[in-house]
GROMACS .gro file of C-alpha atoms in nm:
model
  241
    1UNK     CA    1   9.472  17.116  -1.739
    2UNK     CA    2   9.833  17.095  -1.738
    3UNK     CA    3   9.844  16.882  -1.423
    4UNK     CA    4   9.577  16.638  -1.590
    5UNK     CA    5   9.754  16.616  -1.908
    6UNK     CA    6  10.097  16.552  -1.703
    7UNK     CA    7   9.912  16.252  -1.503
    8UNK     CA    8   9.771  16.114  -1.816
    9UNK     CA    9  10.134  16.119  -1.977
   10UNK     CA   10  10.288  15.932  -1.655
   11UNK     CA   11  10.020  15.689  -1.663
   12UNK     CA   12  10.095  15.614  -2.021
   13UNK     CA   13  10.480  15.604  -1.981
   14UNK     CA   14  10.410  15.357  -1.678
   15UNK     CA   15  10.239  15.111  -1.862
   16UNK     CA   16  10.408  15.134  -2.178
   17UNK     CA   17  10.760  15.068  -1.951
   18UNK     CA   18  10.563  14.791  -1.779
   19UNK     CA   19  10.453  14.619  -2.152
   20UNK     CA   20  10.772  14.665  -2.317
   21UNK     CA   21  10.984  14.498  -1.977
   22UNK     CA   22  10.728  14.212  -1.962
   23UNK     CA   23  10.639  14.310  -1.607
   24UNK     CA   24  10.297  14.302  -1.791
   25UNK     CA   25  10.260  13.998  -1.954
   26UNK     CA   26  10.108  13.943  -2.319
   27UNK     CA   27   9.734  13.846  -2.289
   28UNK     CA   28   9.720  14.030  -1.907
   29UNK     CA   29   9.377  14.206  -1.860
   30UNK     CA   30   9.410  14.585  -1.811
   31UNK     CA   31   9.111  14.683  -1.570
   32UNK     CA   32   9.092  15.047  -1.546
   33UNK     CA   33   8.962  15.062  -1.182
   34UNK     CA   34   9.247  14.833  -1.064
   35UNK     CA   35   9.520  15.048  -1.276
   36UNK     CA   36   9.362  15.357  -1.128
   37UNK     CA   37   9.374  15.244  -0.778
   38UNK     CA   38   9.749  15.105  -0.825
   39UNK     CA   39   9.844  15.442  -1.018
   40UNK     CA   40   9.643  15.676  -0.800
   41UNK     CA   41   9.472  15.775  -1.133
   42UNK     CA   42   9.131  15.849  -1.223
   43UNK     CA   43   8.972  15.614  -1.494
   44UNK     CA   44   8.988  15.900  -1.776
   45UNK     CA   45   9.407  15.876  -1.780
   46UNK     CA   46   9.412  15.535  -1.771
   47UNK     CA   47   9.144  15.496  -2.070
   48UNK     CA   48   9.333  15.745  -2.255
   49UNK     CA   49   9.669  15.547  -2.218
   50UNK     CA   50   9.511  15.236  -2.283
   51UNK     CA   51   9.366  15.368  -2.616
   52UNK     CA   52   9.744  15.562  -2.686
   53UNK     CA   53   9.878  15.193  -2.652
   54UNK     CA   54   9.647  15.026  -2.865
   55UNK     CA   55   9.725  15.254  -3.141
   56UNK     CA   56  10.067  15.143  -3.085
   57UNK     CA   57  10.020  14.802  -3.107
   58UNK     CA   58  10.074  14.716  -2.732
   59UNK     CA   59   9.718  14.655  -2.612
   60UNK     CA   60   9.425  14.477  -2.774
   61UNK     CA   61   9.128  14.723  -2.699
   62UNK     CA   62   8.779  14.704  -2.788
   63UNK     CA   63   8.530  14.944  -2.627
   64UNK     CA   64   8.294  14.797  -2.376
   65UNK     CA   65   8.557  14.504  -2.352
   66UNK     CA   66   8.844  14.436  -2.099
   67UNK     CA   67   9.149  14.554  -2.268
   68UNK     CA   68   9.442  14.337  -2.291
   69UNK     CA   69   9.809  14.321  -2.338
   70UNK     CA   70   9.863  14.238  -2.686
   71UNK     CA   71   9.990  13.883  -2.743
   72UNK     CA   72  10.317  13.765  -2.884
   73UNK     CA   73  10.283  13.527  -3.181
   74UNK     CA   74  10.550  13.346  -3.401
   75UNK     CA   75  10.346  13.490  -3.710
   76UNK     CA   76  10.339  13.851  -3.544
   77UNK     CA   77  10.721  13.827  -3.476
   78UNK     CA   78  10.815  13.714  -3.841
   79UNK     CA   79  10.587  13.958  -4.003
   80UNK     CA   80  10.737  14.243  -3.774
   81UNK     CA   81  11.112  14.119  -3.843
   82UNK     CA   82  11.021  14.114  -4.207
   83UNK     CA   83  10.925  14.445  -4.221
   84UNK     CA   84  11.227  14.568  -4.019
   85UNK     CA   85  11.448  14.389  -4.269
   86UNK     CA   86  11.319  14.613  -4.581
   87UNK     CA   87  11.366  14.916  -4.348
   88UNK     CA   88  11.656  14.928  -4.077
   89UNK     CA   89  11.923  14.777  -4.329
   90UNK     CA   90  11.858  15.057  -4.589
   91UNK     CA   91  11.883  15.333  -4.296
   92UNK     CA   92  12.195  15.167  -4.187
   93UNK     CA   93  12.324  15.222  -4.539
   94UNK     CA   94  12.200  15.569  -4.569
   95UNK     CA   95  12.360  15.666  -4.225
   96UNK     CA   96  12.701  15.540  -4.365
   97UNK     CA   97  12.694  15.674  -4.676
   98UNK     CA   98  12.588  16.037  -4.495
   99UNK     CA   99  12.870  15.993  -4.291
  100UNK     CA  100  13.115  15.968  -4.565
  101UNK     CA  101  13.020  16.253  -4.676
  102UNK     CA  102  13.007  16.433  -4.350
  103UNK     CA  103  13.234  16.364  -4.058
  104UNK     CA  104  12.972  16.506  -3.809
  105UNK     CA  105  12.738  16.253  -3.883
  106UNK     CA  106  12.983  15.988  -3.760
  107UNK     CA  107  13.014  16.140  -3.402
  108UNK     CA  108  12.766  15.956  -3.191
  109UNK     CA  109  12.866  15.648  -3.368
  110UNK     CA  110  13.201  15.653  -3.303
  111UNK     CA  111  13.106  15.734  -2.923
  112UNK     CA  112  12.886  15.447  -2.911
  113UNK     CA  113  13.149  15.212  -3.040
  114UNK     CA  114  13.373  15.310  -2.774
  115UNK     CA  115  13.114  15.245  -2.502
  116UNK     CA  116  13.051  14.921  -2.654
  117UNK     CA  117  13.439  14.805  -2.636
  118UNK     CA  118  13.446  14.940  -2.280
  119UNK     CA  119  13.101  14.723  -2.170
  120UNK     CA  120  13.270  14.420  -2.366
  121UNK     CA  121  13.558  14.435  -2.172
  122UNK     CA  122  13.383  14.477  -1.831
  123UNK     CA  123  13.092  14.218  -1.918
  124UNK     CA  124  13.359  13.944  -1.962
  125UNK     CA  125  13.525  14.001  -1.647
  126UNK     CA  126  13.185  13.918  -1.457
  127UNK     CA  127  13.063  13.612  -1.320
  128UNK     CA  128  12.742  13.478  -1.497
  129UNK     CA  129  12.538  13.620  -1.223
  130UNK     CA  130  12.678  13.976  -1.251
  131UNK     CA  131  12.664  13.939  -1.611
  132UNK     CA  132  12.272  13.899  -1.596
  133UNK     CA  133  12.290  14.215  -1.392
  134UNK     CA  134  12.435  14.409  -1.651
  135UNK     CA  135  12.206  14.365  -1.943
  136UNK     CA  136  12.072  14.692  -1.873
  137UNK     CA  137  12.373  14.871  -1.953
  138UNK     CA  138  12.370  14.697  -2.298
  139UNK     CA  139  12.027  14.752  -2.363
  140UNK     CA  140  12.114  15.118  -2.317
  141UNK     CA  141  12.400  15.125  -2.551
  142UNK     CA  142  12.166  14.928  -2.830
  143UNK     CA  143  11.890  15.173  -2.766
  144UNK     CA  144  12.117  15.452  -2.819
  145UNK     CA  145  12.283  15.309  -3.124
  146UNK     CA  146  11.888  15.265  -3.265
  147UNK     CA  147  11.785  15.616  -3.196
  148UNK     CA  148  12.115  15.764  -3.359
  149UNK     CA  149  12.049  15.557  -3.687
  150UNK     CA  150  11.674  15.716  -3.668
  151UNK     CA  151  11.815  16.071  -3.607
  152UNK     CA  152  12.077  16.054  -3.871
  153UNK     CA  153  11.902  15.895  -4.141
  154UNK     CA  154  11.817  16.121  -4.437
  155UNK     CA  155  11.506  15.983  -4.537
  156UNK     CA  156  11.210  16.136  -4.299
  157UNK     CA  157  10.981  15.850  -4.388
  158UNK     CA  158  11.200  15.578  -4.338
  159UNK     CA  159  11.319  15.722  -4.028
  160UNK     CA  160  10.974  15.784  -3.877
  161UNK     CA  161  10.876  15.453  -3.961
  162UNK     CA  162  11.107  15.283  -3.790
  163UNK     CA  163  11.073  15.479  -3.510
  164UNK     CA  164  10.701  15.375  -3.475
  165UNK     CA  165  10.765  15.046  -3.464
  166UNK     CA  166  11.011  15.080  -3.145
  167UNK     CA  167  10.780  14.989  -2.883
  168UNK     CA  168  10.728  14.637  -3.043
  169UNK     CA  169  11.115  14.595  -3.133
  170UNK     CA  170  11.180  14.702  -2.733
  171UNK     CA  171  10.939  14.450  -2.590
  172UNK     CA  172  11.070  14.166  -2.774
  173UNK     CA  173  11.448  14.232  -2.686
  174UNK     CA  174  11.411  14.085  -2.330
  175UNK     CA  175  11.307  13.767  -2.508
  176UNK     CA  176  11.595  13.780  -2.784
  177UNK     CA  177  11.872  13.825  -2.522
  178UNK     CA  178  11.790  13.534  -2.336
  179UNK     CA  179  12.160  13.446  -2.204
  180UNK     CA  180  12.489  13.587  -2.177
  181UNK     CA  181  12.603  13.374  -2.507
  182UNK     CA  182  12.323  13.520  -2.718
  183UNK     CA  183  12.435  13.899  -2.522
  184UNK     CA  184  12.775  13.845  -2.671
  185UNK     CA  185  12.682  13.728  -3.030
  186UNK     CA  186  12.438  14.050  -3.019
  187UNK     CA  187  12.744  14.260  -2.916
  188UNK     CA  188  12.935  14.139  -3.167
  189UNK     CA  189  12.621  14.210  -3.457
  190UNK     CA  190  12.645  14.556  -3.306
  191UNK     CA  191  13.003  14.634  -3.327
  192UNK     CA  192  13.018  14.523  -3.682
  193UNK     CA  193  12.704  14.773  -3.772
  194UNK     CA  194  12.910  15.039  -3.589
  195UNK     CA  195  13.263  14.990  -3.767
  196UNK     CA  196  13.069  14.998  -4.084
  197UNK     CA  197  12.882  15.294  -4.010
  198UNK     CA  198  13.188  15.441  -3.853
  199UNK     CA  199  13.405  15.342  -4.189
  200UNK     CA  200  13.129  15.514  -4.385
  201UNK     CA  201  13.079  15.163  -4.566
  202UNK     CA  202  12.700  15.172  -4.671
  203UNK     CA  203  12.708  14.802  -4.820
  204UNK     CA  204  12.887  14.671  -4.541
  205UNK     CA  205  12.647  14.858  -4.283
  206UNK     CA  206  12.343  14.728  -4.471
  207UNK     CA  207  12.479  14.371  -4.469
  208UNK     CA  208  12.551  14.391  -4.085
  209UNK     CA  209  12.201  14.524  -4.031
  210UNK     CA  210  12.049  14.244  -4.193
  211UNK     CA  211  12.234  13.985  -4.054
  212UNK     CA  212  12.175  14.104  -3.687
  213UNK     CA  213  11.820  14.115  -3.768
  214UNK     CA  214  11.815  13.777  -3.901
  215UNK     CA  215  12.006  13.620  -3.589
  216UNK     CA  216  11.770  13.827  -3.359
  217UNK     CA  217  11.455  13.663  -3.536
  218UNK     CA  218  11.599  13.310  -3.495
  219UNK     CA  219  11.661  13.389  -3.132
  220UNK     CA  220  11.332  13.486  -3.072
  221UNK     CA  221  11.221  13.216  -3.225
  222UNK     CA  222  11.414  12.956  -3.042
  223UNK     CA  223  11.294  13.138  -2.709
  224UNK     CA  224  10.901  13.110  -2.833
  225UNK     CA  225  10.926  12.749  -2.921
  226UNK     CA  226  11.163  12.598  -2.641
  227UNK     CA  227  10.988  12.731  -2.353
  228UNK     CA  228  10.693  12.916  -2.230
  229UNK     CA  229  10.874  13.212  -2.182
  230UNK     CA  230  10.796  13.236  -1.847
  231UNK     CA  231  10.493  13.422  -1.936
  232UNK     CA  232  10.239  13.150  -1.917
  233UNK     CA  233   9.971  13.054  -2.194
  234UNK     CA  234   9.876  13.400  -2.250
  235UNK     CA  235  10.138  13.385  -2.505
  236UNK     CA  236  10.006  13.262  -2.856
  237UNK     CA  237  10.202  13.013  -3.034
  238UNK     CA  238  10.097  13.084  -3.427
  239UNK     CA  239  10.342  12.857  -3.590
  240UNK     CA  240  10.127  12.901  -3.887
  241UNK     CA  241  10.248  13.265  -3.961
   0.00000   0.00000   0.00000
């Protein structure tokens, strides 16, 4: 039983990673038979993984029909960011306020600020090809920041809701950081958020978070409307949303 559960978890993590990284493109068909062969798994763990991903909004799954990777649309992106702007600035403010009362809250954020400063220095010294190859390191810092905010947020309902949206936001990260210029802009936005939190400035943390989300949304809109995302026609451009 434990072995079967472990296999199911492995299949789920593999499919989730492929969807979040866009290796599985929006609209791509998810054949249980084909995926089972590729992942050396029976249809049961594959089907369960698809159902879990459907509950997270990453897969469109209708029993009896072919499952597909959920599309990305402008309307969906706008709706997601409208919701995030209600949640994440409030969480950042909460963390900053908690840090002003308890220095221990700020420890991970000070460490992340040091990591960000070191990355900034090394990133600017690289040529363009090497910069592209270092994106993953930056993603690691931003993911650690998001997780630190969730962990330090004093409102468990707020923290849980933000955490539940992570799969959607991770998938979009690869579209919003479309080049070195946006990478550096995002770096500055994260620096502002980290400095506000480490200074215990709730108002500045809230404003910096809201600004970052607004800039990220605009970068996504630009990416979706200026090209086919290299994702093909499976991507839905719902300009009315």
